[in-house]
PDB file of N, CA and C in Angstrom:
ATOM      1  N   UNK D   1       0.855  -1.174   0.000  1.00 47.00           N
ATOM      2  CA  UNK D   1       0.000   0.000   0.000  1.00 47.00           C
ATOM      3  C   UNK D   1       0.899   1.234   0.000  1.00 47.00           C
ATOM      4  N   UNK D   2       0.375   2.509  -0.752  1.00 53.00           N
ATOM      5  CA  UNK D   2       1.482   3.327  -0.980  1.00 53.00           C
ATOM      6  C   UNK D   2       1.351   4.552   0.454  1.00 53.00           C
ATOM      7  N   UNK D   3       2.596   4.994   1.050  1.00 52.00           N
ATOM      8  CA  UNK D   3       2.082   5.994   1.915  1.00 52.00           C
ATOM      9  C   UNK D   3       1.183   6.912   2.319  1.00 52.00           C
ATOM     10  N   UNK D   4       0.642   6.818   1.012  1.00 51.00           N
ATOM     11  CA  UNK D   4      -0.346   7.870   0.698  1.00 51.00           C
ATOM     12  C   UNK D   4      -1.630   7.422   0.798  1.00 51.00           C
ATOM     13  N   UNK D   5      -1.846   6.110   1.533  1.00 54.00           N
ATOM     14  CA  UNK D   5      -3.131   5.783   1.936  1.00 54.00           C
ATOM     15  C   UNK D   5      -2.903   4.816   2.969  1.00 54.00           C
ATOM     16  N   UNK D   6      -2.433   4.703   3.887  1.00 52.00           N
ATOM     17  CA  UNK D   6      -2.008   3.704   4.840  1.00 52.00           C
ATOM     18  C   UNK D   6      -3.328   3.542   5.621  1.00 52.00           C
ATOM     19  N   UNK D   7      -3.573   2.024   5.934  1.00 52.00           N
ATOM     20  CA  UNK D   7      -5.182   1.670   6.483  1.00 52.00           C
ATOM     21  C   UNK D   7      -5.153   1.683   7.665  1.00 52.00           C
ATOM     22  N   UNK D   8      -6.520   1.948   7.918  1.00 51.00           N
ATOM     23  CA  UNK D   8      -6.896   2.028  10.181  1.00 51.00           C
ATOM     24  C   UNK D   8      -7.959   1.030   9.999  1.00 51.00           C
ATOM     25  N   UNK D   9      -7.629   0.485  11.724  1.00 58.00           N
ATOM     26  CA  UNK D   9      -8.623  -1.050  11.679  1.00 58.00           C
ATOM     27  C   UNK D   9      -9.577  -0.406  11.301  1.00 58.00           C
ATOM     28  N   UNK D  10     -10.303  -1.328  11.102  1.00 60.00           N
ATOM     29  CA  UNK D  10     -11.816  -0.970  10.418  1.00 60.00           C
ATOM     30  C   UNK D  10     -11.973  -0.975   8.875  1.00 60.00           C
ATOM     31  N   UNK D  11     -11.073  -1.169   8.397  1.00 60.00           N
ATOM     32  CA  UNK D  11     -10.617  -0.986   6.711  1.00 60.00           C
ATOM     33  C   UNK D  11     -10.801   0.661   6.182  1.00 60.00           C
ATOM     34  N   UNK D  12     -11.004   1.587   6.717  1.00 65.00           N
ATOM     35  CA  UNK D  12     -11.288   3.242   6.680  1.00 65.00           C
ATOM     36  C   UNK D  12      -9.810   3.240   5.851  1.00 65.00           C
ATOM     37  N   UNK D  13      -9.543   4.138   5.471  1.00 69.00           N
ATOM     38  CA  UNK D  13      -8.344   4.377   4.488  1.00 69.00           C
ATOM     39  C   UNK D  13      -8.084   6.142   4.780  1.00 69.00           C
ATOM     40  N   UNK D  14      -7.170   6.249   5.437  1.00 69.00           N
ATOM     41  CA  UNK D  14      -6.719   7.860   5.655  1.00 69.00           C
ATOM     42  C   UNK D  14      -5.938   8.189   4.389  1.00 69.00           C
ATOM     43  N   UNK D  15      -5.832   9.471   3.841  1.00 75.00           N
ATOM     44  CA  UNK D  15      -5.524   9.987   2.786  1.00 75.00           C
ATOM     45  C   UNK D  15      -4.347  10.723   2.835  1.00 75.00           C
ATOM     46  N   UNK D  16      -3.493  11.527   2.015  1.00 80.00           N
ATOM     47  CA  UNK D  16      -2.639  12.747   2.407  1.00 80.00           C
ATOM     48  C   UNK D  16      -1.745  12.179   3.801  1.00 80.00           C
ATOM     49  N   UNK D  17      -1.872  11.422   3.783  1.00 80.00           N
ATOM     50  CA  UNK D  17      -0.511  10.863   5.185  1.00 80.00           C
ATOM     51  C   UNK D  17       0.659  10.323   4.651  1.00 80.00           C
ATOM     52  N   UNK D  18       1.557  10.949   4.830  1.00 85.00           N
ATOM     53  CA  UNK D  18       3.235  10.491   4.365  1.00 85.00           C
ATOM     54  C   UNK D  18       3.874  10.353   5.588  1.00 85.00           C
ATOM     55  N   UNK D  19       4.355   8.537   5.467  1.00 86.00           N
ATOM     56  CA  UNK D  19       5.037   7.900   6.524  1.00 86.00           C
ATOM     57  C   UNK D  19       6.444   8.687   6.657  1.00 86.00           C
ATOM     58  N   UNK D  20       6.778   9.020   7.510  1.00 90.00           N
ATOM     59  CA  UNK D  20       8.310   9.240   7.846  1.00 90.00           C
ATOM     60  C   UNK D  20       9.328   8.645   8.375  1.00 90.00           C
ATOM     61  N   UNK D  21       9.005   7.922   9.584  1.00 91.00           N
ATOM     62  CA  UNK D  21       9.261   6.339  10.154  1.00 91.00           C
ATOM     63  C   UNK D  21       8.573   5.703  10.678  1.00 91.00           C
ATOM     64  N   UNK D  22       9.387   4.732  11.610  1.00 90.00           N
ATOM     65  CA  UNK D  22       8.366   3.317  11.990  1.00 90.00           C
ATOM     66  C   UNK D  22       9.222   2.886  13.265  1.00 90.00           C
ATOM     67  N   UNK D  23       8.630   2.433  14.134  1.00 89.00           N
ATOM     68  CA  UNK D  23       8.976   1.690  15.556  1.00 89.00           C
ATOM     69  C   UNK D  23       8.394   0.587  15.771  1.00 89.00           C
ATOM     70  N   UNK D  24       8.756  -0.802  15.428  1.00 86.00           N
ATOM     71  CA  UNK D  24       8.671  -2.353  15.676  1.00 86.00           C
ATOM     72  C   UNK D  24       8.347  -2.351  17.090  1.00 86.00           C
ATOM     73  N   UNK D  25       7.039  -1.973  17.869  1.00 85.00           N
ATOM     74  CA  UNK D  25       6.561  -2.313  19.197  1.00 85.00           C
ATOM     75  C   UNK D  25       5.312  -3.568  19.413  1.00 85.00           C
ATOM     76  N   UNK D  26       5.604  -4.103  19.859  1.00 78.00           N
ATOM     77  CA  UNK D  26       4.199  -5.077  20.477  1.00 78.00           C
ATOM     78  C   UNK D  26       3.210  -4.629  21.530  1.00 78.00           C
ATOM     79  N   UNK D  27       1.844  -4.848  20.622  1.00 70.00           N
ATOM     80  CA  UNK D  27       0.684  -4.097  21.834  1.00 70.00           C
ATOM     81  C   UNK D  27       0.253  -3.428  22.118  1.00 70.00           C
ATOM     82  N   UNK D  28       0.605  -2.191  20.975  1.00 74.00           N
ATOM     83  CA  UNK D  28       0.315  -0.900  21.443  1.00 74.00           C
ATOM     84  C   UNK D  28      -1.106  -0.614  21.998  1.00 74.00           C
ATOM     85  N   UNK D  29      -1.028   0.268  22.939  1.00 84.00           N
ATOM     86  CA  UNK D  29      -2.630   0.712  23.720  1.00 84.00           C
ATOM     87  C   UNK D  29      -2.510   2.228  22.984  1.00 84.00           C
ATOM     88  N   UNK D  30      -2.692   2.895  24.170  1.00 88.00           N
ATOM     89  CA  UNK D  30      -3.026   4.008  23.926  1.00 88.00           C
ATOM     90  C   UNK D  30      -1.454   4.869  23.685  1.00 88.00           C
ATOM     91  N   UNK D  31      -1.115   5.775  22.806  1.00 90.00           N
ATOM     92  CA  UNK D  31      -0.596   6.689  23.060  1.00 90.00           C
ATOM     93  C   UNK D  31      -0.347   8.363  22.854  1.00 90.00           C
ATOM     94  N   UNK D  32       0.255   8.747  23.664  1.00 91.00           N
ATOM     95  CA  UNK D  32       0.203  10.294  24.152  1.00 91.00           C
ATOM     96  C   UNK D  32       1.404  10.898  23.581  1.00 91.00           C
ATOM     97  N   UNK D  33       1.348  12.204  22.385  1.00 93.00           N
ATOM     98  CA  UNK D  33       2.910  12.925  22.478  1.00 93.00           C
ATOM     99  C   UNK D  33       2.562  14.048  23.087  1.00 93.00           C
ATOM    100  N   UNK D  34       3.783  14.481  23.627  1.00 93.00           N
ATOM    101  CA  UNK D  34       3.956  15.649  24.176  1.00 93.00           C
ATOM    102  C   UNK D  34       5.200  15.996  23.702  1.00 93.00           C
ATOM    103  N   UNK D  35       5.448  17.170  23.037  1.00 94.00           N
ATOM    104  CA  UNK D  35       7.061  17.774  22.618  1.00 94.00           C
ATOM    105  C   UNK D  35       7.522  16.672  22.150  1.00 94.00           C
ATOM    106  N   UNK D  36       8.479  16.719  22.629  1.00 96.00           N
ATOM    107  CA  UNK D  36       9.192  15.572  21.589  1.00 96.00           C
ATOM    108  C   UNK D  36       9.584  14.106  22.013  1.00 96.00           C
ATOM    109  N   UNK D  37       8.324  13.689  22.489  1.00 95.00           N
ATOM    110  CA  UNK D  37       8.424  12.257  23.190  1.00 95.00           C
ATOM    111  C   UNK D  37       7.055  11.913  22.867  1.00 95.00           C
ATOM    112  N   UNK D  38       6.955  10.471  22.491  1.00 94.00           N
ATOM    113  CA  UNK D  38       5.815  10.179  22.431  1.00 94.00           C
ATOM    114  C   UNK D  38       5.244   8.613  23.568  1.00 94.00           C
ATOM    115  N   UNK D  39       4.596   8.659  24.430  1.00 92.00           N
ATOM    116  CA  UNK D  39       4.568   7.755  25.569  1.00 92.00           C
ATOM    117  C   UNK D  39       2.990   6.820  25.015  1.00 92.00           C
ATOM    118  N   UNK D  40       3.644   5.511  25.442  1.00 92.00           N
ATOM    119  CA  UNK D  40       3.025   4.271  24.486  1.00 92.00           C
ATOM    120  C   UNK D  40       2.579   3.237  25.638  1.00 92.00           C
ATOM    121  N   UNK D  41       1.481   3.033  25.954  1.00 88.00           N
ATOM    122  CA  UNK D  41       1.017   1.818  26.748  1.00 88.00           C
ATOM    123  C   UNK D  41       0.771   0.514  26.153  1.00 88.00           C
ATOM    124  N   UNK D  42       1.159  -0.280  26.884  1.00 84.00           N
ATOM    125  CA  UNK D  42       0.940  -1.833  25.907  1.00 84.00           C
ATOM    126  C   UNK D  42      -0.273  -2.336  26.458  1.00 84.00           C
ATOM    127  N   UNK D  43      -0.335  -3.129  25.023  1.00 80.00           N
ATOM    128  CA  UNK D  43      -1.859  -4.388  26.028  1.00 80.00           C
ATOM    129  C   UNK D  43      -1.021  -5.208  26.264  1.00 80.00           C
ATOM    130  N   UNK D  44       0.183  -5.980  25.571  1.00 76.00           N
ATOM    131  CA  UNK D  44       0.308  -7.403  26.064  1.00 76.00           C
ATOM    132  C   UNK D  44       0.522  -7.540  27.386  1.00 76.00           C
ATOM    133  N   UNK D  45       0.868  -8.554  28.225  1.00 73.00           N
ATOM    134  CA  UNK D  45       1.188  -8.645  29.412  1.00 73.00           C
ATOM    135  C   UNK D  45       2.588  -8.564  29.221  1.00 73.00           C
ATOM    136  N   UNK D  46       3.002  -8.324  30.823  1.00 78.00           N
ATOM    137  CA  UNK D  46       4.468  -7.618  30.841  1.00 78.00           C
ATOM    138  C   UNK D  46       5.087  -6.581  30.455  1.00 78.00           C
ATOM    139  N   UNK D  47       4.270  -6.106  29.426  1.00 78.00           N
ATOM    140  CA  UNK D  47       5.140  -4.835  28.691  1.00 78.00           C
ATOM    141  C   UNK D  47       4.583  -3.931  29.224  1.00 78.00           C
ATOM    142  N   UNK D  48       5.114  -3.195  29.899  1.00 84.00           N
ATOM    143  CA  UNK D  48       4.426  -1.574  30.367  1.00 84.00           C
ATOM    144  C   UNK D  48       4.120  -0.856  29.696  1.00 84.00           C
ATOM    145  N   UNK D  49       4.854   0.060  29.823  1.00 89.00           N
ATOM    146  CA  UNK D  49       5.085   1.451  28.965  1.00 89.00           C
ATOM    147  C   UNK D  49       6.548   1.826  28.298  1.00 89.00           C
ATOM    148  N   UNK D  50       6.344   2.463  27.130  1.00 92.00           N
ATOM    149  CA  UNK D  50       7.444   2.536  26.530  1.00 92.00           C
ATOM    150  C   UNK D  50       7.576   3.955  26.247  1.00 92.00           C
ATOM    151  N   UNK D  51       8.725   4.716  26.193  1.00 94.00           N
ATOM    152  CA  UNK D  51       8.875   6.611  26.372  1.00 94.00           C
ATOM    153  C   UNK D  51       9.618   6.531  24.882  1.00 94.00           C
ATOM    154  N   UNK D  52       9.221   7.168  23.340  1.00 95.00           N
ATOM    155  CA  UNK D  52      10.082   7.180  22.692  1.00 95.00           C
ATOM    156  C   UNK D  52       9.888   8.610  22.302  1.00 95.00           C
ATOM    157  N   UNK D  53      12.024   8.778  21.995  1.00 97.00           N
ATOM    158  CA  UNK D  53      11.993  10.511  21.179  1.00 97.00           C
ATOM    159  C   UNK D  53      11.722  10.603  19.769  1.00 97.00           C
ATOM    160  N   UNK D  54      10.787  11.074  19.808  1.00 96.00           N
ATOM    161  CA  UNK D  54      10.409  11.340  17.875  1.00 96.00           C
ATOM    162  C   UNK D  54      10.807  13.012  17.729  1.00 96.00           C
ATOM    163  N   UNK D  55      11.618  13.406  18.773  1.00 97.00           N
ATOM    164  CA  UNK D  55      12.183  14.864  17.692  1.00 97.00           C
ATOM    165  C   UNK D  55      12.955  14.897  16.356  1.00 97.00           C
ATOM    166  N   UNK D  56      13.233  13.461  15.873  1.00 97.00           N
ATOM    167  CA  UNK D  56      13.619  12.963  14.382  1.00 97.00           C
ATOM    168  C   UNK D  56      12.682  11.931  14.055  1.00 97.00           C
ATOM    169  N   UNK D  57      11.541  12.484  13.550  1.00 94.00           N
ATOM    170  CA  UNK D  57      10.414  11.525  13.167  1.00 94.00           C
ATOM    171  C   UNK D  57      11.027  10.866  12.101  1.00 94.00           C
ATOM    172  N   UNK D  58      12.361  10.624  11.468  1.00 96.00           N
ATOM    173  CA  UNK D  58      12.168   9.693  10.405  1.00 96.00           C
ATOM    174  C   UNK D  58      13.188   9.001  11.280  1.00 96.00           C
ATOM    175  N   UNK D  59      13.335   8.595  12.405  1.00 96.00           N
ATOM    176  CA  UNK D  59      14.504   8.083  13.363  1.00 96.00           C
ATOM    177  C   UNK D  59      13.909   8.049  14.573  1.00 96.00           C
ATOM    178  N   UNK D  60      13.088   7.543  14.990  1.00 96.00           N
ATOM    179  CA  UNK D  60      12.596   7.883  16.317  1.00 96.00           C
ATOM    180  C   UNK D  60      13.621   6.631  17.464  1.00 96.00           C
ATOM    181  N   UNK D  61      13.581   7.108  18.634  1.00 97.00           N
ATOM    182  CA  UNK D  61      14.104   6.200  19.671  1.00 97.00           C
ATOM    183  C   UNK D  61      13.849   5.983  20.812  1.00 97.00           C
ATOM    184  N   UNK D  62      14.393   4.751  20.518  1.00 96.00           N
ATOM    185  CA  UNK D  62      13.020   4.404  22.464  1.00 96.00           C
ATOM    186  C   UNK D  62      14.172   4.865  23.568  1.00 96.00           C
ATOM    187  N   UNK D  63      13.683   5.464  24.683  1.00 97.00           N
ATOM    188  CA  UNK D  63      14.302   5.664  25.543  1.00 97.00           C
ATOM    189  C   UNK D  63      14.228   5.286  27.042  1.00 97.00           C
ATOM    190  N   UNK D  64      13.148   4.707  26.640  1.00 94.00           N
ATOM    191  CA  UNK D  64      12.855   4.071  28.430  1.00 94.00           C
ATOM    192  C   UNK D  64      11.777   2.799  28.206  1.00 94.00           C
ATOM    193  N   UNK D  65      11.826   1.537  28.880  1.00 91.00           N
ATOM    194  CA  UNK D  65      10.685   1.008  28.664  1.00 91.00           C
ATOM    195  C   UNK D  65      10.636   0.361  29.851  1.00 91.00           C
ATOM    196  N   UNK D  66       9.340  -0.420  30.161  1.00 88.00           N
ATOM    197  CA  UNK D  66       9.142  -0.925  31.969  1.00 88.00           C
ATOM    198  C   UNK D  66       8.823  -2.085  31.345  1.00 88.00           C
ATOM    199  N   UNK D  67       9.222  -2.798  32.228  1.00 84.00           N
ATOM    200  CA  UNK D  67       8.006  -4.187  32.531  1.00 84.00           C
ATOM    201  C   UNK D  67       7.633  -4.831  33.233  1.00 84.00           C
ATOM    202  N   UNK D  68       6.330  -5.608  33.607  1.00 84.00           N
ATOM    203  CA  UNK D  68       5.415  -5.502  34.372  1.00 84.00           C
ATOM    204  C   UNK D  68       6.591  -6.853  35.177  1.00 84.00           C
ATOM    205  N   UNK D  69       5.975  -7.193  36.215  1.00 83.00           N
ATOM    206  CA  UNK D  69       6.382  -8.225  36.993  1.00 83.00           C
ATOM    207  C   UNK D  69       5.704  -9.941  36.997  1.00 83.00           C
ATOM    208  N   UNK D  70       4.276  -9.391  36.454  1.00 85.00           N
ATOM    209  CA  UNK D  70       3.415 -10.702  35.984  1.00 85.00           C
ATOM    210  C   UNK D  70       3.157 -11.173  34.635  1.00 85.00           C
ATOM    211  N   UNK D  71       2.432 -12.117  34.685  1.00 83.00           N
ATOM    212  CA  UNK D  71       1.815 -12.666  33.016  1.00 83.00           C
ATOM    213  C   UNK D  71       0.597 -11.600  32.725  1.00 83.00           C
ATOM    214  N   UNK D  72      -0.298 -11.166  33.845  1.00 81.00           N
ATOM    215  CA  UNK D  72      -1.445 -10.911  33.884  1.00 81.00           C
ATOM    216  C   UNK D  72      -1.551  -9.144  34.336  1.00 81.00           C
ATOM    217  N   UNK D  73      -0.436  -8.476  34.092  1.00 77.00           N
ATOM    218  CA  UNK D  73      -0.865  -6.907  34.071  1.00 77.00           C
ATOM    219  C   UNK D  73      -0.058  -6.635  32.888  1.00 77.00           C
ATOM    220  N   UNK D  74      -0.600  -4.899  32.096  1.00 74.00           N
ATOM    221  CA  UNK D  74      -0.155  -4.082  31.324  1.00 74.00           C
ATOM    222  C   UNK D  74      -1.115  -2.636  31.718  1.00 74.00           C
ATOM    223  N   UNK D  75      -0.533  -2.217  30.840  1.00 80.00           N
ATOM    224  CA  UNK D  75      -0.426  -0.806  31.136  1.00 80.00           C
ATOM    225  C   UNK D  75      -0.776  -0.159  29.440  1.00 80.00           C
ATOM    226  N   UNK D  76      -1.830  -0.280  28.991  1.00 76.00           N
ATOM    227  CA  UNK D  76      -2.660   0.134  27.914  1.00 76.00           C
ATOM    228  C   UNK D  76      -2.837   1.617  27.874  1.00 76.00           C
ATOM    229  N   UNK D  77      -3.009   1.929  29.191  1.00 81.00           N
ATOM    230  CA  UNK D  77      -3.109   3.788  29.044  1.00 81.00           C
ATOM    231  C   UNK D  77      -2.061   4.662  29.431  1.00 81.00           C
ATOM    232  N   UNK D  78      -2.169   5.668  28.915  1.00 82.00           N
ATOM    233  CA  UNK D  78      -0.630   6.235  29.429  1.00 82.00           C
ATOM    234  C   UNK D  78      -1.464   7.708  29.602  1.00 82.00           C
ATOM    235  N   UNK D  79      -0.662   8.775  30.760  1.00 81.00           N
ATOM    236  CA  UNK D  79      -1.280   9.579  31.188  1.00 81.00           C
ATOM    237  C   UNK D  79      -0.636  10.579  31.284  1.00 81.00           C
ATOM    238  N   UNK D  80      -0.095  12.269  30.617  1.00 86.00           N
ATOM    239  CA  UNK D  80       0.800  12.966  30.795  1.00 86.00           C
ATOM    240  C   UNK D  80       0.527  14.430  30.771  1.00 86.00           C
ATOM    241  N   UNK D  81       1.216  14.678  32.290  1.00 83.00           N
ATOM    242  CA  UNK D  81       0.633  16.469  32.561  1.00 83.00           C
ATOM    243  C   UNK D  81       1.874  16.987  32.811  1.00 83.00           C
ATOM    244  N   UNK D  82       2.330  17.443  31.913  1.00 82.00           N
ATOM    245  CA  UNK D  82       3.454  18.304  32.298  1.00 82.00           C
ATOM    246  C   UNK D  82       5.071  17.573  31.916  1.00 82.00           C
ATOM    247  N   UNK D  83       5.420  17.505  33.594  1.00 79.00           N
ATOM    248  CA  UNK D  83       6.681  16.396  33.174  1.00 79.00           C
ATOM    249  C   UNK D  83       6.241  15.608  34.454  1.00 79.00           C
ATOM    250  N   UNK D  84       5.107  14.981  34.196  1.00 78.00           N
ATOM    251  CA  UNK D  84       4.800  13.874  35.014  1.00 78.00           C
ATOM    252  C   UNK D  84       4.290  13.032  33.952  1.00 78.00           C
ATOM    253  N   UNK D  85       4.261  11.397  34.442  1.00 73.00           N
ATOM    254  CA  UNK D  85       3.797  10.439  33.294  1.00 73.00           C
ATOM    255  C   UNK D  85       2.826  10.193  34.261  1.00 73.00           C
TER     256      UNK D  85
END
């Protein structure tokens, strides 16, 4: 599919969107940018949250990630006021 129409579940087709890069994550939930970080909650289990810098959106980098202690928690939402997560 060409950048210029990259698909959202549901089969909907967004238009005028040109990819710049890409980050290989598992699970994504919800996520939040603020400046130049963008903060990523997982569904799978174990994977928390992940903090990546996209102030080079065609290079982005992860800079922090957690993980859970069980099979049976994640952290799907992510929540950010300021410079608090």
């Amino acid at each position: 599919m060409p950048d210029s129409q990259l698909e959202y579940r549901g089969g909907d087709i967004a238009h005028n969107i040109t990819k710049l890069g890409s980050l290989d994550l598992i699970g994504g939930g919800q996520v939040v940018v603020q400046g130049d970080y963008a903060y990523v909650g997982h569904m799978k289990p174990r994977d928390g949250t992940t903090i990546i810098n996209v102030a080079a959106p065609k290079n982005p980098k992860i800079v922090w990630q957690s993980k859970l202690g069980d099979d049976k928690s994640h952290t799907h939402k992510v929540r950010v006021a300021g410079d608090i997560m």
